Short mmCIF file of C-alpha atoms in Angstrom, two decimals:
data_model
loop_
_atom_site.label_atom_id
_atom_site.label_comp_id
_atom_site.label_asym_id
_atom_site.label_seq_id
_atom_site.Cartn_x
_atom_site.Cartn_y
_atom_site.Cartn_z
CA UNK A 70 177.70 150.75 88.54
CA UNK A 71 177.70 147.18 87.51
CA UNK A 72 179.97 146.46 90.32
CA UNK A 73 177.42 147.86 92.84
CA UNK A 74 174.74 145.90 90.98
CA UNK A 75 176.80 142.60 91.15
CA UNK A 76 177.27 143.24 95.14
CA UNK A 77 173.82 143.89 95.64
CA UNK A 78 172.75 140.61 93.78
CA UNK A 79 175.12 138.67 95.67
CA UNK A 80 174.22 140.14 98.83
CA UNK A 81 170.44 139.26 98.08
CA UNK A 82 171.66 135.60 97.32
CA UNK A 83 173.53 135.45 100.32
CA UNK A 84 170.62 136.47 102.53
CA UNK A 85 168.13 134.24 100.52
CA UNK A 86 170.63 131.26 101.22
CA UNK A 87 170.72 132.35 104.93
CA UNK A 88 167.14 132.44 105.17
CA UNK A 89 166.66 129.05 103.51
CA UNK A 90 169.30 127.56 105.85
CA UNK A 91 167.58 129.01 108.97
CA UNK A 92 164.18 127.92 107.50
CA UNK A 93 165.49 124.32 107.23
CA UNK A 94 167.10 124.24 110.49
CA UNK A 95 163.67 125.76 112.28
CA UNK A 96 161.55 123.41 110.21
CA UNK A 97 163.82 120.36 111.45
CA UNK A 98 163.93 121.74 114.95
CA UNK A 99 159.89 121.85 115.07
CA UNK A 100 159.42 118.25 113.38
CA UNK A 101 161.71 116.79 116.23
CA UNK A 102 160.27 118.67 119.07
CA UNK A 103 156.72 117.92 118.05
CA UNK A 104 157.20 114.19 117.35
CA UNK A 105 154.03 114.02 115.64
CA UNK A 106 155.24 115.44 112.17
CA UNK A 107 156.08 113.24 109.33
CA UNK A 108 157.45 114.31 105.71
CA UNK A 109 155.54 112.76 102.91
CA UNK A 110 155.12 113.42 99.30
CA UNK A 111 151.91 114.90 97.79
CA UNK A 112 150.51 115.27 94.19
CA UNK A 113 149.43 118.58 92.96
CA UNK A 114 146.99 116.89 90.47
CA UNK A 115 145.55 113.37 91.68
CA UNK A 116 144.48 112.77 87.89
CA UNK A 117 147.43 113.36 86.03
CA UNK A 118 149.85 112.29 88.86
CA UNK A 119 152.52 115.04 88.26
CA UNK A 120 154.46 117.40 90.12
CA UNK A 121 154.85 115.43 93.59
CA UNK A 122 155.60 118.24 96.35
CA UNK A 123 156.70 117.45 99.88
CA UNK A 124 154.40 118.07 102.69
CA UNK A 125 154.56 117.70 106.71
CA UNK A 126 151.47 115.65 107.82
CA UNK A 127 150.04 115.60 111.14
CA UNK A 128 149.61 111.98 112.27
CA UNK A 129 147.30 113.37 115.18
CA UNK A 130 144.66 115.34 113.01
CA UNK A 131 145.72 113.87 109.64
CA UNK A 132 146.37 117.73 108.37
CA UNK A 133 149.33 118.00 105.62
CA UNK A 134 151.07 121.25 104.81
CA UNK A 135 152.36 121.71 101.54
CA UNK A 136 155.97 122.80 101.84
CA UNK A 137 157.17 125.70 99.48
CA UNK A 138 159.42 124.65 96.69
CA UNK A 139 162.76 125.89 96.13
CA UNK A 140 161.45 127.92 93.45
CA UNK A 141 158.97 129.60 95.59
CA UNK A 142 161.29 130.20 98.27
CA UNK A 143 163.59 131.82 95.76
CA UNK A 144 161.13 134.03 94.52
CA UNK A 145 159.48 135.06 97.61
CA UNK A 146 162.01 135.45 100.43
CA UNK A 147 159.44 135.74 103.31
CA UNK A 148 157.60 132.57 102.18
CA UNK A 149 159.91 130.60 104.63
CA UNK A 150 159.12 132.47 107.50
CA UNK A 151 155.38 132.82 106.48
CA UNK A 152 155.11 129.00 106.55
CA UNK A 153 156.76 128.52 109.61
CA UNK A 154 154.36 130.83 111.45
CA UNK A 155 151.10 129.19 110.04
CA UNK A 156 152.97 125.85 111.28
CA UNK A 157 153.41 127.04 114.62
CA UNK A 158 149.89 128.58 114.91
CA UNK A 159 148.72 125.35 113.95
CA UNK A 160 150.88 123.13 116.60
CA UNK A 161 149.80 125.60 119.16
CA UNK A 162 146.32 125.49 118.47
CA UNK A 163 143.86 124.49 121.36
CA UNK A 164 142.16 121.66 119.17
CA UNK A 165 145.36 119.96 118.47
CA UNK A 166 146.56 120.37 121.96
CA UNK A 167 143.73 118.64 123.20
CA UNK A 168 144.08 115.91 121.09
CA UNK A 169 147.78 115.66 121.53
CA UNK A 170 147.00 115.18 125.34
CA UNK A 171 144.68 112.36 124.60
CA UNK A 172 147.03 110.80 122.09
CA UNK A 173 149.62 110.83 124.85
CA UNK A 174 147.46 109.42 127.34
CA UNK A 175 146.42 106.53 124.92
CA UNK A 176 150.16 105.94 124.51
CA UNK A 177 150.72 105.67 128.18
CA UNK A 178 148.01 103.25 128.78
CA UNK A 179 148.89 101.14 125.89
CA UNK A 180 152.81 100.93 127.20
CA UNK A 181 151.28 100.11 130.64
CA UNK A 182 149.11 97.25 129.81
CA UNK A 183 150.99 96.16 126.71
CA UNK A 184 150.91 93.42 125.34
CA UNK A 185 147.24 92.71 126.49
CA UNK A 186 146.01 95.80 125.49
CA UNK A 187 146.63 97.39 121.60
CA UNK A 188 145.19 99.66 119.47
CA UNK A 189 142.06 98.20 117.62
CA UNK A 190 142.54 97.87 114.06
CA UNK A 191 138.67 98.39 113.19
CA UNK A 192 137.64 100.63 115.96
CA UNK A 193 139.98 103.53 115.92
CA UNK A 194 138.19 105.07 119.29
CA UNK A 195 138.99 101.68 120.99
CA UNK A 196 141.56 99.21 122.57
CA UNK A 197 141.24 95.66 121.56
CA UNK A 198 141.96 93.25 124.54
CA UNK A 199 144.23 90.17 123.58
CA UNK A 200 143.44 88.41 126.84
CA UNK A 201 139.57 88.57 126.96
CA UNK A 202 139.09 89.39 123.14
CA UNK A 203 136.66 92.76 124.12
CA UNK A 204 137.06 96.15 123.39
CA UNK A 205 137.61 98.80 125.76
CA UNK A 206 136.97 102.42 125.36
CA UNK A 207 140.18 104.86 125.48
CA UNK A 208 139.22 106.01 128.79
CA UNK A 209 141.65 105.56 131.82
CA UNK A 210 138.82 104.63 134.47
CA UNK A 211 137.29 102.02 131.98
CA UNK A 212 140.69 100.64 131.05
CA UNK A 213 141.62 100.19 134.91
CA UNK A 214 138.39 98.84 135.51
CA UNK A 215 138.55 96.42 132.72
CA UNK A 216 142.20 95.13 133.51
CA UNK A 217 141.32 94.72 137.27
CA UNK A 218 138.48 92.69 136.42
CA UNK A 219 138.09 88.70 137.26
CA UNK A 220 137.99 87.76 133.67
CA UNK A 221 141.12 89.69 132.79
CA UNK A 222 143.19 88.61 135.75
CA UNK A 223 142.32 85.03 135.33
CA UNK A 224 143.07 85.26 131.46
CA UNK A 225 146.36 87.25 132.25
CA UNK A 226 147.52 84.27 134.58
CA UNK A 227 146.47 81.54 132.24
CA UNK A 228 148.65 83.80 129.43
CA UNK A 229 151.56 83.80 131.92
CA UNK A 230 151.41 80.28 132.96
CA UNK A 231 151.15 79.44 128.79
CA UNK A 232 147.78 77.95 129.24
CA UNK A 233 146.48 80.38 126.91
CA UNK A 234 147.84 82.60 123.96
CA UNK A 235 147.04 86.00 123.29
CA UNK A 236 144.44 86.38 120.95
CA UNK A 237 144.52 88.16 117.67
CA UNK A 238 141.73 90.84 116.61
CA UNK A 239 139.23 89.59 113.78
CA UNK A 240 136.91 91.89 111.77
CA UNK A 241 133.97 92.78 114.28
CA UNK A 242 131.85 93.18 111.27
CA UNK A 243 132.47 89.53 110.33
CA UNK A 244 132.16 88.22 114.00
CA UNK A 245 129.07 90.11 114.33
CA UNK A 246 127.49 88.34 111.01
CA UNK A 247 128.79 85.27 112.41
CA UNK A 248 127.07 86.00 115.60
CA UNK A 249 123.65 86.82 114.07
CA UNK A 250 124.17 83.56 111.68
CA UNK A 251 124.44 81.66 115.07
CA UNK A 252 121.79 83.24 116.62
CA UNK A 253 119.61 82.19 113.33
CA UNK A 254 120.92 78.69 113.40
CA UNK A 255 119.80 78.43 117.02
CA UNK A 256 116.58 80.06 116.74
CA UNK A 257 115.69 77.53 113.85
CA UNK A 258 116.80 74.38 116.08
CA UNK A 259 114.77 75.91 118.87
CA UNK A 260 111.89 75.88 116.66
CA UNK A 261 112.38 72.73 114.82
CA UNK A 262 112.40 71.30 118.47
CA UNK A 263 109.52 72.72 119.77
CA UNK A 264 107.62 71.40 116.93
CA UNK A 265 109.01 67.91 117.60
CA UNK A 266 107.82 68.24 121.16
CA UNK A 267 104.47 69.66 120.36
CA UNK A 268 104.06 66.89 117.69
CA UNK A 269 105.21 64.11 120.51
CA UNK A 270 102.71 65.77 122.85
CA UNK A 271 99.82 65.62 120.17
CA UNK A 272 100.67 61.86 119.85
CA UNK A 273 100.64 60.90 123.45
CA UNK A 274 97.00 62.88 123.85
CA UNK A 275 95.92 60.91 120.74
CA UNK A 276 97.26 57.62 122.40
CA UNK A 277 95.75 58.49 125.92
CA UNK A 278 92.49 59.28 124.41
CA UNK A 279 92.55 56.13 122.40
CA UNK A 280 93.26 54.14 125.56
CA UNK A 281 90.69 55.85 127.71
CA UNK A 282 88.08 54.88 125.04
CA UNK A 283 89.26 51.32 124.94
CA UNK A 284 88.89 51.49 128.66
CA UNK A 285 85.83 52.88 128.81
CA UNK A 286 84.46 50.21 126.17
CA UNK A 287 85.87 47.54 128.35
CA UNK A 288 84.30 48.97 131.77
CA UNK A 289 80.90 49.14 129.87
CA UNK A 290 81.13 45.71 129.05
CA UNK A 291 82.37 44.53 132.40
CA UNK A 292 79.38 46.79 133.99
CA UNK A 293 76.81 44.60 131.24
CA UNK A 294 78.29 41.26 132.35
CA UNK A 295 78.07 42.13 136.06
CA UNK A 296 74.47 43.15 135.56
CA UNK A 297 73.88 39.91 133.89
CA UNK A 298 75.30 37.87 136.53
CA UNK A 299 73.14 39.74 139.26
CA UNK A 300 69.97 39.37 137.16
CA UNK A 301 70.87 35.37 137.19
CA UNK A 302 71.72 35.23 140.63
CA UNK A 303 68.15 36.90 141.53
CA UNK A 304 66.49 34.76 139.30
CA UNK A 305 68.23 31.61 141.03
CA UNK A 306 67.64 32.74 144.29
CA UNK A 307 64.06 33.49 143.22
CA UNK A 308 63.65 29.80 141.79
CA UNK A 309 65.35 28.68 145.22
CA UNK A 310 62.47 30.42 147.40
CA UNK A 311 59.81 29.27 144.96
CA UNK A 312 60.73 25.57 145.03
CA UNK A 313 59.63 24.87 148.81
CA UNK A 314 56.42 26.72 148.27
CA UNK A 315 55.55 24.62 145.41
CA UNK A 316 56.16 21.49 147.66
CA UNK A 317 53.65 22.64 150.32
CA UNK A 318 51.20 23.39 147.83
CA UNK A 319 51.60 20.01 146.38
CA UNK A 320 51.22 18.41 149.83
CA UNK A 321 48.15 20.50 150.41
#
């Protein structure tokens, strides 16, 4: 009886080892075939930071699948196959397939237009163009239009001719803040310039008004002098006319 029990235990252990080996082979095959899975370590308890366990993380969706531990595999012989089934189901899901196709299309565009187009560090849904310094949505049509435009082609020619270097991406939030700051400075300068011009215009108007007043006074004085001269001339003419008459009267 003891010998039979020993044989059964040995057979069970042998089956377990075989299952574990097949599980490991299947898992390695799935990881290599998929290309977007990586082996990482996760903590069971983030607070105490204990019991680090291995996990498979998907770089497309950021999902992580905790791998069964050796103890769990030995206790439950079906755990390995169950995990494989769950993993296969996830990998063949419609959502992940759609995201994978999108990821592969993005990789194709990046490879085709490298090093001009790179993945943005700050905007996950956009490329950064190192020739024009602009952000381009990850849509093939928009990428082709951008890379066929005059701004890009002229810039690319300068890069090839070593007249321009490829740009490095900055933080768009800081750039936006700097842009708003420049706008505010320009607005203040424009307001200050407008006030200066308005002040100059008012000063010119005041000087013109004073000049007109002075010209008005001078013209009035000239008119008065002219009137006096005319009166004097009239008086002298009257005197000249009266002189002969007085002579005639004297003769009589």
